[in-house]
CSV table of N, CA and C in Angstrom, one decimal:
chain,number,residue,atom,x,y,z
A,1,MET,N,-27.9,30.5,15.7
A,1,MET,CA,-28.0,30.9,17.1
A,1,MET,C,-28.6,29.6,17.9
A,2,THR,N,-28.0,29.4,19.0
A,2,THR,CA,-28.4,28.3,19.9
A,2,THR,C,-29.3,28.9,21.0
A,3,LEU,N,-30.4,28.3,21.2
A,3,LEU,CA,-31.3,28.8,22.3
A,3,LEU,C,-31.1,27.9,23.6
A,4,LEU,N,-31.1,28.6,24.7
A,4,LEU,CA,-30.9,27.9,26.0
A,4,LEU,C,-32.3,27.6,26.6
A,5,THR,N,-32.4,26.4,27.2
A,5,THR,CA,-33.5,26.1,28.0
A,5,THR,C,-33.2,26.1,29.4
A,6,LEU,N,-33.9,26.9,30.2
A,6,LEU,CA,-33.6,27.0,31.6
A,6,LEU,C,-34.4,26.0,32.4
A,7,PRO,N,-33.8,25.4,33.4
A,7,PRO,CA,-34.5,24.5,34.3
A,7,PRO,C,-35.6,25.2,35.1
A,8,PRO,N,-36.6,24.5,35.5
A,8,PRO,CA,-37.6,25.2,36.4
A,8,PRO,C,-37.0,25.6,37.7
A,9,ILE,N,-37.4,26.8,38.2
A,9,ILE,CA,-36.8,27.2,39.4
A,9,ILE,C,-38.0,27.7,40.3
A,10,SER,N,-37.8,27.7,41.6
A,10,SER,CA,-38.8,28.1,42.6
A,10,SER,C,-39.0,29.6,42.5
A,11,GLU,N,-40.1,30.0,43.2
A,11,GLU,CA,-40.4,31.4,43.3
A,11,GLU,C,-39.4,32.2,44.1
A,12,ASP,N,-38.8,31.5,45.1
A,12,ASP,CA,-37.8,32.1,45.9
A,12,ASP,C,-36.5,32.3,45.0
A,13,ASP,N,-36.2,31.4,44.2
A,13,ASP,CA,-35.1,31.5,43.3
A,13,ASP,C,-35.3,32.6,42.3
A,14,VAL,N,-36.5,32.8,41.8
A,14,VAL,CA,-36.8,33.9,40.9
A,14,VAL,C,-36.6,35.2,41.6
A,15,LEU,N,-37.0,35.4,42.8
A,15,LEU,CA,-36.8,36.6,43.5
A,15,LEU,C,-35.3,36.9,43.8
A,16,GLU,N,-34.6,35.8,44.1
A,16,GLU,CA,-33.1,36.0,44.3
A,16,GLU,C,-32.4,36.3,43.0
A,17,LEU,N,-32.8,35.7,41.9
A,17,LEU,CA,-32.2,36.1,40.6
A,17,LEU,C,-32.5,37.5,40.2
A,18,LYS,N,-33.7,38.0,40.6
A,18,LYS,CA,-34.0,39.5,40.3
A,18,LYS,C,-32.9,40.3,41.1
A,19,ASP,N,-32.6,40.0,42.3
A,19,ASP,CA,-31.6,40.8,43.0
A,19,ASP,C,-30.3,40.8,42.4
A,20,TYR,N,-29.8,39.6,41.9
A,20,TYR,CA,-28.6,39.5,41.2
A,20,TYR,C,-28.5,40.3,39.9
A,21,ILE,N,-29.6,40.2,39.2
A,21,ILE,CA,-29.7,41.0,37.9
A,21,ILE,C,-29.7,42.5,38.2
A,22,GLY,N,-30.5,42.9,39.2
A,22,GLY,CA,-30.5,44.3,39.6
A,22,GLY,C,-29.1,44.8,40.0
A,23,CYS,N,-28.4,44.0,40.7
A,23,CYS,CA,-27.0,44.3,41.1
A,23,CYS,C,-26.1,44.5,39.9
A,24,GLY,N,-26.2,43.5,39.0
A,24,GLY,CA,-25.4,43.6,37.8
A,24,GLY,C,-25.7,44.8,36.9
A,25,GLU,N,-27.0,45.1,36.9
A,25,GLU,CA,-27.4,46.3,36.1
A,25,GLU,C,-26.9,47.6,36.7
A,26,SER,N,-26.9,47.6,38.1
A,26,SER,CA,-26.4,48.8,38.7
A,26,SER,C,-24.9,49.0,38.5
A,27,VAL,N,-24.1,47.9,38.4
A,27,VAL,CA,-22.7,47.9,38.2
A,27,VAL,C,-22.3,48.1,36.8
A,28,PHE,N,-22.9,47.3,35.9
A,28,PHE,CA,-22.5,47.4,34.5
A,28,PHE,C,-23.5,48.2,33.6
A,29,GLY,N,-24.6,48.6,34.1
A,29,GLY,CA,-25.6,49.3,33.3
A,29,GLY,C,-26.5,48.3,32.6
A,30,GLN,N,-27.5,48.8,31.9
A,30,GLN,CA,-28.5,48.0,31.3
A,30,GLN,C,-27.9,47.4,30.0
A,31,THR,N,-28.4,46.2,29.6
A,31,THR,CA,-28.0,45.5,28.4
A,31,THR,C,-28.4,46.2,27.2
A,32,GLU,N,-27.7,46.1,26.1
A,32,GLU,CA,-28.1,46.7,24.8
A,32,GLU,C,-28.9,45.7,24.0
A,33,SER,N,-28.9,44.4,24.4
A,33,SER,CA,-29.6,43.4,23.7
A,33,SER,C,-31.1,43.5,23.9
A,34,LYS,N,-31.9,43.6,22.8
A,34,LYS,CA,-33.3,43.7,23.0
A,34,LYS,C,-33.9,42.5,23.6
A,35,THR,N,-33.5,41.3,23.1
A,35,THR,CA,-34.0,40.0,23.6
A,35,THR,C,-33.7,39.9,25.1
A,36,LEU,N,-32.5,40.1,25.5
A,36,LEU,CA,-32.1,40.0,26.9
A,36,LEU,C,-32.9,41.0,27.7
A,37,ARG,N,-33.1,42.2,27.2
A,37,ARG,CA,-33.9,43.2,27.9
A,37,ARG,C,-35.3,42.7,28.1
A,38,GLU,N,-35.9,42.1,27.1
A,38,GLU,CA,-37.3,41.6,27.2
A,38,GLU,C,-37.3,40.5,28.3
A,39,PHE,N,-36.3,39.6,28.3
A,39,PHE,CA,-36.2,38.6,29.3
A,39,PHE,C,-36.2,39.2,30.8
A,40,ILE,N,-35.3,40.2,30.9
A,40,ILE,CA,-35.2,40.8,32.2
A,40,ILE,C,-36.5,41.5,32.7
A,41,ASP,N,-37.1,42.2,31.7
A,41,ASP,CA,-38.4,42.9,32.0
A,41,ASP,C,-39.4,41.8,32.4
A,42,SER,N,-39.5,40.7,31.7
A,42,SER,CA,-40.5,39.7,32.0
A,42,SER,C,-40.2,39.1,33.4
A,43,LEU,N,-38.9,39.0,33.8
A,43,LEU,CA,-38.5,38.5,35.1
A,43,LEU,C,-39.0,39.5,36.2
A,44,TYR,N,-38.8,40.7,35.9
A,44,TYR,CA,-39.2,41.8,36.9
A,44,TYR,C,-40.7,41.7,37.0
A,45,ARG,N,-41.5,41.6,35.9
A,45,ARG,CA,-42.9,41.5,36.0
A,45,ARG,C,-43.4,40.2,36.8
A,46,LYS,N,-42.7,39.1,36.6
A,46,LYS,CA,-43.0,37.9,37.3
A,46,LYS,C,-42.8,38.1,38.8
A,47,CYS,N,-41.7,38.8,39.1
A,47,CYS,CA,-41.3,39.0,40.5
A,47,CYS,C,-42.4,39.9,41.2
A,48,GLN,N,-42.9,40.9,40.5
A,48,GLN,CA,-44.0,41.7,41.0
A,48,GLN,C,-45.2,40.9,41.3
A,49,GLU,N,-45.5,40.0,40.4
A,49,GLU,CA,-46.7,39.1,40.6
A,49,GLU,C,-46.5,38.2,41.8
A,50,ILE,N,-45.3,37.7,41.9
A,50,ILE,CA,-45.0,36.8,43.1
A,50,ILE,C,-45.2,37.6,44.4
A,51,GLU,N,-44.5,38.7,44.4
A,51,GLU,CA,-44.6,39.5,45.7
A,51,GLU,C,-46.0,40.0,46.0
A,52,ALA,N,-46.7,40.4,45.0
A,52,ALA,CA,-48.1,40.8,45.2
A,52,ALA,C,-49.0,39.7,45.7
A,53,LYS,N,-48.8,38.5,45.2
A,53,LYS,CA,-49.6,37.3,45.6
A,53,LYS,C,-49.2,37.0,47.1
A,54,ARG,N,-47.9,37.1,47.4
A,54,ARG,CA,-47.5,36.8,48.8
A,54,ARG,C,-48.1,37.8,49.7
A,55,TRP,N,-48.1,39.1,49.3
A,55,TRP,CA,-48.6,40.1,50.1
A,55,TRP,C,-50.1,39.9,50.4
A,56,ARG,N,-50.9,39.6,49.3
A,56,ARG,CA,-52.3,39.3,49.4
A,56,ARG,C,-52.6,38.1,50.3
A,57,ASP,N,-51.8,37.1,50.2
A,57,ASP,CA,-52.0,35.8,50.9
A,57,ASP,C,-51.6,35.9,52.4
A,58,ASP,N,-50.9,36.9,52.8
A,58,ASP,CA,-50.5,37.0,54.2
A,58,ASP,C,-51.6,37.7,55.0
A,59,PRO,N,-52.3,37.0,55.9
A,59,PRO,CA,-53.3,37.7,56.7
A,59,PRO,C,-52.9,38.9,57.5
A,60,GLN,N,-51.6,39.0,57.9
A,60,GLN,CA,-51.1,40.1,58.6
A,60,GLN,C,-51.2,41.4,57.8
A,61,ASN,N,-51.3,41.3,56.5
A,61,ASN,CA,-51.3,42.5,55.6
A,61,ASN,C,-52.8,42.9,55.3
A,62,TRP,N,-53.7,42.1,55.6
A,62,TRP,CA,-55.1,42.4,55.3
A,62,TRP,C,-55.5,43.7,56.1
A,63,GLY,N,-55.9,44.7,55.3
A,63,GLY,CA,-56.3,45.9,55.9
A,63,GLY,C,-55.1,46.9,56.2
A,64,ALA,N,-53.9,46.5,55.9
A,64,ALA,CA,-52.8,47.3,56.2
A,64,ALA,C,-52.8,48.6,55.3
A,65,CYS,N,-53.4,48.6,54.2
A,65,CYS,CA,-53.4,49.7,53.3
A,65,CYS,C,-54.6,50.6,53.5
A,66,SER,N,-55.5,50.2,54.3
A,66,SER,CA,-56.7,51.0,54.5
A,66,SER,C,-56.9,51.3,56.0
A,67,LYS,N,-57.5,52.5,56.3
A,67,LYS,CA,-57.7,52.8,57.7
A,67,LYS,C,-59.0,52.2,58.2
A,68,TRP,N,-58.9,51.5,59.3
A,68,TRP,CA,-60.1,50.9,59.9
A,68,TRP,C,-60.8,52.0,60.7
A,69,PRO,N,-62.2,52.0,60.5
A,69,PRO,CA,-63.0,53.0,61.2
A,69,PRO,C,-62.9,52.8,62.8
A,70,ARG,N,-62.6,53.9,63.4
A,70,ARG,CA,-62.6,53.8,64.9
A,70,ARG,C,-63.4,55.0,65.4
A,71,GLU,N,-63.9,54.9,66.6
A,71,GLU,CA,-64.7,56.0,67.1
A,71,GLU,C,-63.9,57.3,67.3
A,72,ASP,N,-62.7,57.2,67.7
A,72,ASP,CA,-61.9,58.4,67.9
A,72,ASP,C,-61.5,59.1,66.5
A,73,ASP,N,-61.8,58.4,65.4
A,73,ASP,CA,-61.4,59.0,64.1
A,73,ASP,C,-62.6,59.9,63.6
A,74,LEU,N,-63.7,59.8,64.2
A,74,LEU,CA,-64.9,60.6,63.7
A,74,LEU,C,-64.7,62.1,63.9
A,75,PRO,N,-65.1,62.9,62.9
A,75,PRO,CA,-64.9,64.3,62.9
A,75,PRO,C,-65.7,65.1,63.9
A,76,PHE,N,-66.6,64.4,64.6
A,76,PHE,CA,-67.5,65.1,65.6
A,76,PHE,C,-67.4,64.5,67.0
């Protein structure tokens, strides 16, 4: 068996590759190869890490998931 070495790619390329793989899986179904499935799953995990980091690093998202206290929100 010959192993392939992939060149380094940017985070944007990883996110784009995820879209292509997701499209391929929706058309052809999931792969039966255990090794390929592990690679795809690790790619999806890496994409989640990248997207989460980008979300956390964007100041516009700070506080977007929690309600800020306001006087008109008080129950009395």
